[in-house]
Coordinates of C-alpha atoms and ligand atoms in Angstrom, one line a residue:
M1 CA 69.3 109.1 91.0
P2 CA 72.4 107.0 91.8
K3 CA 75.6 109.0 92.3
K4 CA 77.8 108.9 89.3
T5 CA 81.6 109.2 89.6
K6 CA 83.7 109.9 86.6
T7 CA 86.6 107.5 86.3
K8 CA 89.9 109.3 86.2
T9 CA 92.7 107.4 84.6
T10 CA 95.1 110.0 86.0
V11 CA 95.6 110.8 89.6
K12 CA 95.5 114.3 91.0
K13 CA 98.9 115.9 92.0
S14 CA 99.6 116.5 95.6
A15 CA 102.5 117.5 97.8
T16 CA 102.0 114.4 99.9
K17 CA 104.9 112.0 99.4
Y18 CA 104.3 108.2 99.1
I19 CA 106.8 105.5 99.9
F20 CA 106.0 102.0 98.7
V21 CA 107.8 99.1 100.4
V22 CA 107.9 95.8 98.4
G23 CA 109.6 92.6 99.2
G24 CA 112.2 90.7 97.2
V25 CA 113.6 87.2 97.2
M26 CA 111.5 85.8 100.1
S27 CA 109.0 86.6 102.8
G28 CA 109.7 86.5 106.5
V29 CA 112.7 88.8 106.4
G30 CA 110.9 91.5 108.5
K31 CA 109.3 93.7 105.8
G32 CA 106.7 94.9 108.3
V33 CA 109.4 95.9 110.9
A34 CA 111.4 97.5 108.1
S35 CA 108.4 99.6 107.0
S36 CA 107.7 100.6 110.6
S37 CA 111.4 101.6 111.0
I38 CA 111.4 103.6 107.8
A39 CA 108.3 105.4 109.0
T40 CA 109.9 105.9 112.4
V41 CA 113.1 107.6 111.1
L42 CA 111.0 109.9 108.9
Q43 CA 108.8 110.8 111.8
A44 CA 111.9 111.5 113.8
R45 CA 112.9 114.1 111.1
G46 CA 109.7 116.0 112.0
H47 CA 107.5 114.8 109.2
K48 CA 103.9 113.7 109.7
V49 CA 103.9 110.0 108.7
T50 CA 101.2 107.5 108.4
A51 CA 101.5 103.8 107.4
I52 CA 99.3 101.5 105.3
K53 CA 99.4 97.7 104.9
I54 CA 98.2 96.0 101.8
D55 CA 97.6 92.3 102.1
P56 CA 97.1 90.4 98.9
Y57 CA 94.6 87.7 100.0
I58 CA 90.9 87.5 99.3
N59 CA 89.8 87.6 102.9
V60 CA 88.1 90.9 103.4
D61 CA 90.0 91.3 106.7
A62 CA 92.3 89.3 108.9
G63 CA 89.5 88.3 111.4
T64 CA 88.5 85.1 109.7
M65 CA 91.9 83.6 109.5
N66 CA 93.3 81.0 111.9
P67 CA 96.1 82.6 114.0
T68 CA 98.4 79.6 113.4
E69 CA 98.2 80.4 109.7
H70 CA 98.3 84.1 109.8
G71 CA 99.6 85.2 113.2
E72 CA 97.9 87.7 115.5
V73 CA 94.8 89.6 114.5
F74 CA 95.5 93.2 115.4
V75 CA 92.3 95.2 116.1
L76 CA 92.3 98.9 115.2
K77 CA 90.7 101.5 117.4
D78 CA 87.7 101.7 115.0
G79 CA 87.3 97.9 115.1
L80 CA 88.8 96.6 111.8
E81 CA 90.6 93.2 112.3
T82 CA 94.0 93.5 110.6
D83 CA 97.4 92.1 110.1
Q84 CA 99.9 92.2 113.0
D85 CA 102.1 94.6 111.0
M86 CA 99.5 97.3 111.8
G87 CA 100.5 96.6 115.4
N88 CA 104.1 97.3 114.6
Y89 CA 103.3 100.5 112.9
E90 CA 101.2 101.7 115.8
R91 CA 103.9 100.7 118.3
F92 CA 106.8 102.2 116.4
L93 CA 105.0 105.4 115.5
N94 CA 103.2 105.7 118.9
T95 CA 100.0 106.5 117.2
D96 CA 96.5 105.0 116.5
L97 CA 95.8 104.1 112.9
P98 CA 92.3 104.1 111.3
S99 CA 90.8 101.3 109.2
I100 CA 91.4 103.2 105.9
N101 CA 95.1 102.3 106.5
Y102 CA 94.5 98.6 105.9
M103 CA 93.3 96.8 102.8
T104 CA 93.2 93.4 101.3
T105 CA 92.5 92.3 97.8
G106 CA 89.1 91.1 99.1
S107 CA 88.2 94.5 100.6
V108 CA 89.3 96.3 97.4
Y109 CA 87.2 94.1 95.2
Q110 CA 84.3 94.4 97.6
S111 CA 84.3 98.2 97.3
V112 CA 84.6 98.1 93.5
I113 CA 81.7 95.6 93.2
Q114 CA 79.6 97.6 95.6
K115 CA 80.2 100.8 93.6
E116 CA 79.2 98.9 90.5
R117 CA 76.0 97.8 92.2
N118 CA 75.3 101.4 93.1
L119 CA 75.7 102.4 89.5
E120 CA 78.6 104.6 90.4
Y121 CA 80.5 103.7 87.3
G122 CA 77.8 105.3 85.2
G123 CA 77.0 102.2 83.2
R124 CA 80.4 101.6 81.7
N125 CA 82.4 98.4 81.7
V126 CA 84.1 98.0 85.1
E127 CA 87.5 96.3 84.6
V128 CA 90.2 94.8 86.7
V129 CA 92.7 97.2 85.2
P130 CA 92.4 100.1 85.8
D131 CA 89.5 100.0 88.3
I132 CA 91.1 97.8 90.9
P133 CA 94.4 99.8 91.0
L134 CA 92.4 103.1 91.0
E135 CA 90.5 101.9 94.0
V136 CA 93.8 101.1 95.7
I137 CA 95.2 104.5 94.8
S138 CA 92.1 106.3 96.0
R139 CA 92.3 104.5 99.4
I140 CA 96.0 105.4 99.7
K141 CA 95.2 109.1 99.1
R142 CA 92.2 109.0 101.5
A143 CA 94.4 107.6 104.2
G144 CA 97.0 110.4 103.5
R145 CA 94.3 113.1 103.7
K146 CA 92.8 111.6 106.9
A147 CA 96.1 111.7 108.6
A148 CA 97.1 115.0 107.1
A149 CA 100.3 113.2 106.3
D150 CA 103.5 114.6 104.7
V151 CA 104.5 111.0 104.0
V152 CA 102.4 107.9 103.5
L153 CA 104.2 104.7 103.7
I154 CA 102.5 101.7 102.0
E155 CA 103.7 98.2 102.6
V156 CA 102.7 95.7 100.0
G157 CA 102.5 92.2 101.5
G158 CA 104.2 89.2 100.0
T159 CA 107.1 89.4 97.5
V160 CA 107.4 90.7 93.9
G161 CA 106.9 87.9 91.4
E162 CA 103.8 86.6 93.2
Y163 CA 100.8 86.6 91.0
Q164 CA 98.6 88.1 93.7
N165 CA 100.7 91.3 94.0
V166 CA 100.4 92.3 90.3
L167 CA 97.5 94.7 90.8
F168 CA 99.2 96.5 93.6
L169 CA 102.4 96.8 91.6
E170 CA 100.2 98.3 88.9
A171 CA 98.9 100.8 91.4
I172 CA 102.5 101.8 92.2
R173 CA 103.3 102.1 88.5
M174 CA 100.3 104.3 87.8
M175 CA 101.0 106.6 90.8
K176 CA 104.7 106.9 89.9
T177 CA 104.0 107.6 86.3
D178 CA 101.5 110.3 87.3
E179 CA 103.6 112.0 90.0
P180 CA 107.2 110.7 89.9
E181 CA 108.5 113.4 92.2
N182 CA 106.2 112.3 95.0
V183 CA 106.6 108.5 94.9
A184 CA 109.5 106.4 96.0
V185 CA 109.8 102.6 96.0
V186 CA 111.9 100.7 98.5
M187 CA 112.6 97.1 98.0
V188 CA 113.4 95.1 101.2
S189 CA 115.4 92.2 99.9
Y190 CA 117.3 89.3 101.4
L191 CA 121.0 88.6 100.8
P192 CA 121.9 85.1 101.8
V193 CA 125.3 84.0 103.1
P194 CA 125.4 80.3 102.1
G195 CA 127.3 78.3 104.7
S196 CA 129.2 76.3 102.1
I197 CA 130.9 79.4 100.6
G198 CA 130.6 81.9 103.5
E199 CA 130.1 84.8 101.1
M200 CA 127.2 87.2 100.8
K201 CA 125.3 86.8 97.5
T202 CA 123.6 89.6 95.7
K203 CA 122.3 87.7 92.7
P204 CA 118.8 86.8 94.2
T205 CA 118.2 90.5 94.8
Q206 CA 119.3 91.4 91.3
T207 CA 116.8 88.9 90.0
A208 CA 114.1 90.3 92.3
V209 CA 114.8 93.8 91.1
R210 CA 114.5 92.7 87.5
M211 CA 111.1 91.1 88.3
L212 CA 110.0 94.3 89.8
N213 CA 111.1 96.2 86.7
S214 CA 109.1 93.9 84.5
A215 CA 106.0 95.3 86.2
G216 CA 107.1 98.7 85.2
V217 CA 108.2 99.6 88.7
F218 CA 111.8 100.7 89.6
A219 CA 113.3 100.7 93.0
D220 CA 114.8 103.9 94.5
M221 CA 116.3 102.2 97.5
I222 CA 117.2 98.7 98.5
V223 CA 117.2 97.6 102.1
C224 CA 119.5 94.6 102.4
R225 CA 118.3 92.2 105.0
S226 CA 121.1 89.8 105.8
P227 CA 122.7 87.9 108.6
Q228 CA 125.5 90.5 108.5
G229 CA 126.1 94.0 107.3
V230 CA 126.6 94.7 103.6
D231 CA 130.1 95.9 102.6
Q232 CA 130.9 98.7 100.3
K233 CA 132.0 96.3 97.5
R234 CA 128.6 94.6 97.4
K235 CA 126.7 97.9 97.8
E236 CA 128.5 99.1 94.6
K237 CA 127.7 95.9 92.8
M238 CA 124.1 96.2 93.7
A239 CA 123.9 99.8 92.7
K240 CA 125.3 99.0 89.3
F241 CA 123.1 96.0 88.6
C242 CA 119.9 97.1 90.4
N243 CA 119.9 100.6 89.0
V244 CA 120.0 102.5 92.3
K245 CA 122.5 105.0 93.7
V246 CA 125.1 103.4 95.9
E247 CA 124.1 105.6 98.9
N248 CA 120.6 104.2 98.5
V249 CA 121.7 100.7 99.2
I250 CA 121.0 100.3 102.9
S251 CA 122.6 97.7 105.1
S252 CA 120.2 95.9 107.5
P253 CA 121.9 93.0 109.3
D254 CA 120.2 90.8 111.9
L255 CA 120.2 92.7 115.2
E256 CA 119.5 91.8 118.8
S257 CA 116.1 93.5 118.8
I258 CA 113.7 94.9 116.3
Y259 CA 113.8 98.2 118.1
D260 CA 117.5 98.6 117.1
I261 CA 116.5 98.8 113.5
P262 CA 115.6 102.5 113.2
L263 CA 118.9 103.3 114.9
N264 CA 120.8 101.0 112.5
Y265 CA 119.1 102.6 109.5
E266 CA 120.2 106.0 110.5
E267 CA 123.8 104.7 110.5
D268 CA 123.3 104.6 106.7
S269 CA 121.5 108.0 106.8
M270 CA 118.3 106.4 105.6
S271 CA 116.0 109.3 106.5
L272 CA 118.3 111.8 104.7
R273 CA 118.5 109.5 101.6
L274 CA 114.7 109.3 101.5
A275 CA 114.3 113.0 102.0
N276 CA 116.6 113.5 99.1
I277 CA 114.8 111.1 96.8
L278 CA 111.4 112.7 97.6
G279 CA 112.6 116.3 97.9
L280 CA 111.2 116.5 101.4
P281 CA 111.5 120.1 102.6
N282 CA 112.7 119.6 106.2
K283 CA 116.3 118.7 106.4
K284 CA 116.8 118.5 110.1
P285 CA 118.5 115.3 111.3
A286 CA 116.3 112.6 112.8
D287 CA 115.7 113.1 116.5
L288 CA 115.6 109.6 118.0
K289 CA 116.5 110.6 121.6
A290 CA 113.4 109.1 123.3
W291 CA 113.7 106.0 121.1
K292 CA 117.4 105.5 122.0
Q293 CA 116.6 105.9 125.7
F294 CA 113.9 103.1 125.3
V295 CA 116.4 100.9 123.5
R296 CA 119.1 101.5 126.1
R297 CA 116.6 100.7 128.9
S298 CA 115.6 97.5 127.2
K299 CA 119.1 96.2 127.4
N300 CA 120.0 97.3 130.9
G301 CA 117.5 95.5 133.2
N302 CA 118.7 95.1 136.8
D303 CA 117.0 91.9 137.5
T304 CA 114.8 89.4 135.6
V305 CA 111.1 88.8 135.9
K306 CA 109.8 85.4 134.7
I307 CA 106.4 85.4 133.0
A308 CA 104.7 82.4 131.5
V309 CA 102.2 82.9 128.7
V310 CA 99.8 80.0 128.5
G311 CA 98.2 79.7 125.1
K312 CA 96.9 77.1 122.7
Y313 CA 98.4 78.4 119.5
F314 CA 102.1 78.1 120.3
N315 CA 102.8 74.7 118.7
S316 CA 102.9 74.3 115.0
G317 CA 104.6 71.0 114.0
D318 CA 108.2 71.2 115.3
F319 CA 108.0 75.0 115.6
V320 CA 106.9 77.5 118.3
L321 CA 104.7 80.3 116.9
S322 CA 105.0 83.2 119.2
D323 CA 103.8 85.6 116.5
V324 CA 100.2 84.7 117.4
Y325 CA 100.6 86.6 120.7
I326 CA 103.0 89.3 119.5
S327 CA 101.3 92.3 121.0
V328 CA 101.0 90.5 124.4
L329 CA 104.6 89.6 124.4
E330 CA 105.7 93.1 123.4
A331 CA 103.4 94.6 126.0
I332 CA 105.0 92.5 128.8
K333 CA 108.5 93.6 127.5
F334 CA 107.6 97.4 127.5
S335 CA 106.4 97.2 131.0
A336 CA 109.4 95.2 132.2
Y337 CA 111.7 97.7 130.6
K338 CA 109.9 100.6 132.2
L339 CA 110.5 98.9 135.6
N340 CA 114.2 98.3 134.7
L341 CA 113.6 94.6 134.6
K342 CA 114.7 92.0 132.0
P343 CA 111.7 90.0 131.0
E344 CA 112.1 86.2 130.6
I345 CA 109.0 85.1 128.8
S346 CA 108.1 81.4 128.4
Y347 CA 105.6 80.1 126.0
L348 CA 103.6 77.2 127.5
S349 CA 101.1 75.2 125.7
S350 CA 97.7 75.1 127.5
Q351 CA 97.0 71.5 126.3
E352 CA 99.8 70.2 128.5
F353 CA 98.1 71.3 131.7
A354 CA 95.1 69.1 131.2
D355 CA 97.4 66.8 133.3
K356 CA 97.3 68.4 136.8
K357 CA 100.7 66.9 137.6
K358 CA 102.3 69.4 135.2
L359 CA 101.0 72.3 137.2
R360 CA 103.9 72.3 139.6
E361 CA 106.1 73.6 136.8
L362 CA 104.3 76.9 137.1
K363 CA 106.0 77.5 140.5
K364 CA 109.1 78.7 138.8
Y365 CA 107.4 81.7 137.2
D366 CA 106.8 85.1 138.8
G367 CA 103.6 85.6 136.9
V368 CA 101.2 83.8 134.5
L369 CA 99.2 85.3 131.7
I370 CA 96.5 83.7 129.7
P371 CA 95.8 85.6 126.5
G372 CA 92.7 85.7 124.2
G373 CA 91.4 82.6 122.5
F374 CA 88.5 80.8 120.9
G375 CA 86.9 77.4 121.0
T376 CA 87.5 74.3 123.2
T377 CA 91.1 73.3 122.6
G378 CA 93.2 73.6 125.7
I379 CA 90.4 74.8 127.9
D380 CA 90.8 72.2 130.6
G381 CA 94.5 73.1 130.8
K382 CA 93.7 76.8 131.1
L383 CA 91.1 76.2 133.8
N384 CA 93.6 74.0 135.7
V385 CA 96.3 76.7 135.4
I386 CA 93.9 79.4 136.7
E387 CA 92.9 77.3 139.7
Y388 CA 96.5 76.6 140.5
V389 CA 97.8 80.2 140.3
R390 CA 94.8 81.4 142.2
K391 CA 95.4 79.0 145.1
Q392 CA 99.2 79.3 144.9
Q393 CA 99.1 83.1 145.0
I394 CA 101.0 83.4 141.7
P395 CA 100.1 86.7 140.0
Y396 CA 97.7 86.2 137.2
F397 CA 96.6 88.3 134.3
G398 CA 93.8 87.0 132.1
I399 CA 92.9 88.7 128.8
C400 CA 89.6 88.2 127.1
Y401 CA 89.2 84.4 127.1
G402 CA 91.7 84.5 129.9
M403 CA 89.2 86.6 131.9
Q404 CA 86.1 84.6 131.0
L405 CA 87.8 81.4 132.1
A406 CA 89.0 83.0 135.3
V407 CA 85.3 83.8 136.1
L408 CA 84.3 80.3 135.1
E409 CA 87.0 78.7 137.3
Y410 CA 85.7 80.8 140.2
A411 CA 82.1 79.8 139.5
R412 CA 83.1 76.1 139.5
N413 CA 85.6 75.9 142.3
V414 CA 84.6 78.6 144.7
V415 CA 80.9 79.3 144.1
R416 CA 80.6 75.6 143.5
L417 CA 78.1 75.9 140.7
V418 CA 77.8 72.4 139.4
G419 CA 77.6 72.3 135.6
A420 CA 79.0 75.9 135.2
S421 CA 80.4 76.5 131.7
T422 CA 80.7 79.0 128.9
E423 CA 78.2 78.9 126.1
E424 CA 81.1 78.9 123.6
I425 CA 82.0 75.3 124.8
D426 CA 78.8 73.8 126.1
P427 CA 75.6 75.7 125.2
K428 CA 73.5 73.2 127.1
A429 CA 75.3 73.5 130.4
A430 CA 73.2 74.0 133.6
H431 CA 74.9 77.4 134.4
L432 CA 76.1 79.5 131.6
V433 CA 78.3 81.8 133.6
I434 CA 79.7 83.1 130.4
G435 CA 77.0 83.6 127.8
V436 CA 76.8 84.9 124.3
M437 CA 76.1 88.7 124.1
P438 CA 72.5 89.3 123.1
E439 CA 73.4 91.1 119.8
Q440 CA 75.7 88.3 118.8
R441 CA 73.1 85.5 119.0
E442 CA 71.5 86.1 115.7
K443 CA 74.9 86.6 113.9
I444 CA 76.0 83.2 115.1
A445 CA 72.7 81.6 114.0
N446 CA 73.1 83.1 110.6
N447 CA 76.8 82.2 110.2
D448 CA 77.4 85.9 109.9
M449 CA 80.9 85.6 111.3
G450 CA 83.2 88.1 109.5
G451 CA 83.8 91.4 111.3
T452 CA 80.7 90.9 113.5
M453 CA 82.2 90.5 117.0
R454 CA 82.1 93.3 119.5
L455 CA 85.1 95.1 118.0
G456 CA 87.2 98.1 118.6
Q457 CA 87.2 100.8 121.3
Y458 CA 84.6 101.0 124.1
P459 CA 84.8 102.9 127.4
A460 CA 84.8 101.2 130.8
V461 CA 84.3 102.9 134.2
L462 CA 86.5 101.8 137.0
K463 CA 85.6 101.2 140.6
A464 CA 87.4 103.6 143.0
G465 CA 90.1 101.9 145.0
S466 CA 90.3 98.8 142.8
I467 CA 93.6 97.4 141.5
A468 CA 92.5 98.5 138.0
A469 CA 91.6 102.1 139.1
R470 CA 94.9 102.4 140.9
A471 CA 96.9 101.0 137.9
Y472 CA 95.2 103.4 135.4
K473 CA 95.2 106.3 137.9
A474 CA 91.8 107.1 136.4
K475 CA 88.1 106.7 136.8
E476 CA 87.5 105.6 133.2
T477 CA 89.4 104.0 130.4
I478 CA 88.9 103.2 126.7
E479 CA 90.2 99.9 125.4
R480 CA 89.9 97.8 122.3
H481 CA 87.7 94.7 122.2
R482 CA 87.2 91.5 120.2
H483 CA 84.7 89.1 121.6
R484 CA 81.2 87.5 121.2
Y485 CA 80.7 86.3 124.8
E486 CA 80.5 88.1 128.1
V487 CA 80.0 87.4 131.8
N488 CA 76.4 86.5 132.2
P489 CA 74.8 89.3 134.2
E490 CA 72.6 86.7 136.0
Y491 CA 75.6 85.4 137.9
I492 CA 77.3 88.6 138.9
A493 CA 75.7 89.0 142.4
Q494 CA 76.5 85.4 143.3
L495 CA 80.1 85.7 142.1
E496 CA 80.6 88.9 144.0
M497 CA 79.0 87.4 147.1
H498 CA 81.8 84.8 147.0
G499 CA 84.5 87.4 146.8
L500 CA 85.1 88.2 143.1
R501 CA 85.1 91.9 142.3
F502 CA 83.9 93.4 139.0
S503 CA 86.0 96.6 139.0
G504 CA 85.4 97.8 135.5
T505 CA 82.1 97.8 133.6
S506 CA 80.6 99.4 130.5
P507 CA 79.3 102.9 131.5
D508 CA 75.7 101.6 131.7
G509 CA 76.9 98.9 134.1
T510 CA 75.7 95.9 132.1
L511 CA 78.9 94.5 130.7
M512 CA 81.7 93.3 132.9
E513 CA 85.0 94.6 131.6
I514 CA 87.4 93.9 134.5
V515 CA 87.4 91.4 137.2
E516 CA 89.8 91.0 140.2
L517 CA 90.4 89.5 143.6
P518 CA 91.0 91.9 146.4
Q519 CA 94.7 92.4 147.1
N520 CA 94.5 91.0 150.7
E521 CA 93.5 87.7 149.1
H522 CA 95.8 87.5 146.2
P523 CA 98.9 89.5 145.1
F524 CA 97.4 90.1 141.6
F525 CA 94.5 88.3 140.1
V526 CA 93.0 90.4 137.3
G527 CA 91.1 89.6 134.2
V528 CA 90.0 92.0 131.4
Q529 CA 87.4 91.5 128.7
F530 CA 89.3 93.8 126.4
H531 CA 92.8 93.6 124.8
P532 CA 95.1 96.1 126.6
E533 CA 98.1 94.7 124.7
L534 CA 96.8 96.5 121.5
Q535 CA 97.5 99.8 123.1
A536 CA 100.8 99.1 124.7
R537 CA 103.7 101.1 123.1
P538 CA 107.4 101.1 123.6
L539 CA 107.3 104.8 124.6
A540 CA 104.0 104.4 126.5
P541 CA 103.7 101.0 128.2
H542 CA 100.3 99.9 129.3
P543 CA 99.4 100.6 133.0
L544 CA 97.7 97.2 133.6
F545 CA 100.7 95.3 132.1
T546 CA 103.0 97.4 134.3
A547 CA 100.9 96.6 137.4
F548 CA 101.0 92.9 136.5
V549 CA 104.8 92.7 135.9
K550 CA 105.4 94.8 139.0
A551 CA 103.3 92.5 141.1
A552 CA 104.9 89.4 139.6
Y553 CA 108.4 90.8 140.4
E554 CA 107.5 91.8 143.9
S555 CA 105.8 88.6 144.8
N556 CA 108.7 86.3 144.3
Ligands
LIG1 N1 86.2 83.4 122.6 C1 85.8 84.5 123.5 C2 84.7 85.4 122.9 O1 84.5 85.3 121.8 C3 87.1 85.3 123.8 C4 87.6 86.1 122.6 C5 89.0 86.5 122.8 O2 89.7 86.0 123.7 N2 89.5 87.4 121.9 O3 84.1 86.1 123.7

């Protein structure tokens, strides 16, 4: 007999508190960072906090979207491909988040349809309302239970007034109606200061609040993003017209660094205000000592270290999109701060280095990093860059594709394997030094591409005495992955005979996880099949990034 679930139109009461963060006026004002910062100040008060991101698109996860369109794909420990905001949450909260903490419209519909197929609705009519919002609510509650959270923060992507947000706003309305004492709504809005008048305008926010109200949802707090701080007069005006208490209008001006934001929020007593709104029991002030120390260190570097990140996704029309590699860039910064250095990061487009004359430019950097990537664009440039930094003794850190291409460059230019390539670019090449992983072959053939790469955490054993083992100070590590291709085991002996060292492998020894050149040959030449950047945190920098930044600084 198929399992039957009774549909509840009311939601069970609980002591867990829920804070929804919605956007007003426009996107791109840092709602993800605002959500992370709200979570951080509450965590600093001693509450157990978890954070959820809701994305309103139909894609089931973020893995099938082009990075130039969507930004970085952040892979969670358990393998879900998510939005980069999840990376912010993990970095700010210094915690791993599970896949139940991320949902898209597509994934919500997929579950509801699957339940319907399983006869779990007991033969009744399944409807967009209330079944979609109920699925959203049930996921939010599950995430709260899984984390044993006192506070669950839920960021709703996009801005109010967008058609695709409606069902999520309905979920908020239903939850707030059912347990008003446990639900708070924070609107992160934008207050422009038009150049022509030089005055901060509150009207767009008032309109956005009204739009939120028309969905039956009322804001308890407004976070005012703006080029400058909000004065008392405007706070009072907004309190009056937006129906919130004046102390719950929080000023959030543009700041030097996103890591200043939690500290800035506490200047307006944000955590206390939220504790009051939700009746949170613990009233001790937020303890942000470690955070403050990190922020101070980030501003007081003794010397600079110049790192070039060579990627193919940087250019978008007239703009540079560094968001695509956000975790990599942050990971470099955390390690530089730890070493008391000021990181100077340059974004270089790999396509440009197809012209070998341009390679000389790389001389001015202390270290070069090639991050993950897919496909053929910019490959010649990347291979040229790797050959150059290998020969010129410039510290190199290759991540995922950056590792595979380092192995390919070595096969071509040192082992001298004529016709060496990666199956991703040239499946008919004479020597497929990088080949498709056996379990991936069928998936590619069937166009089964969504969520099917080798994803999430896997262990790697480290070779004693290697650069990797010394950096980790361990014999084993666990890192997150996202790839379909691997170093072809048939070429390992030949590559090693010519000097390349595979210093990290899967525990069964079949899959190459880390490759390096011995330190007497190169100051730092390391490639990793996994994505260490996904586990780098402000309060816990990643040891491999630290080793790379240190080698870069010391080698100049
Ligand atoms: N394109 C390569 C693969 O699929 C590398 C992936 C990556 O860099 N994330 O294996």
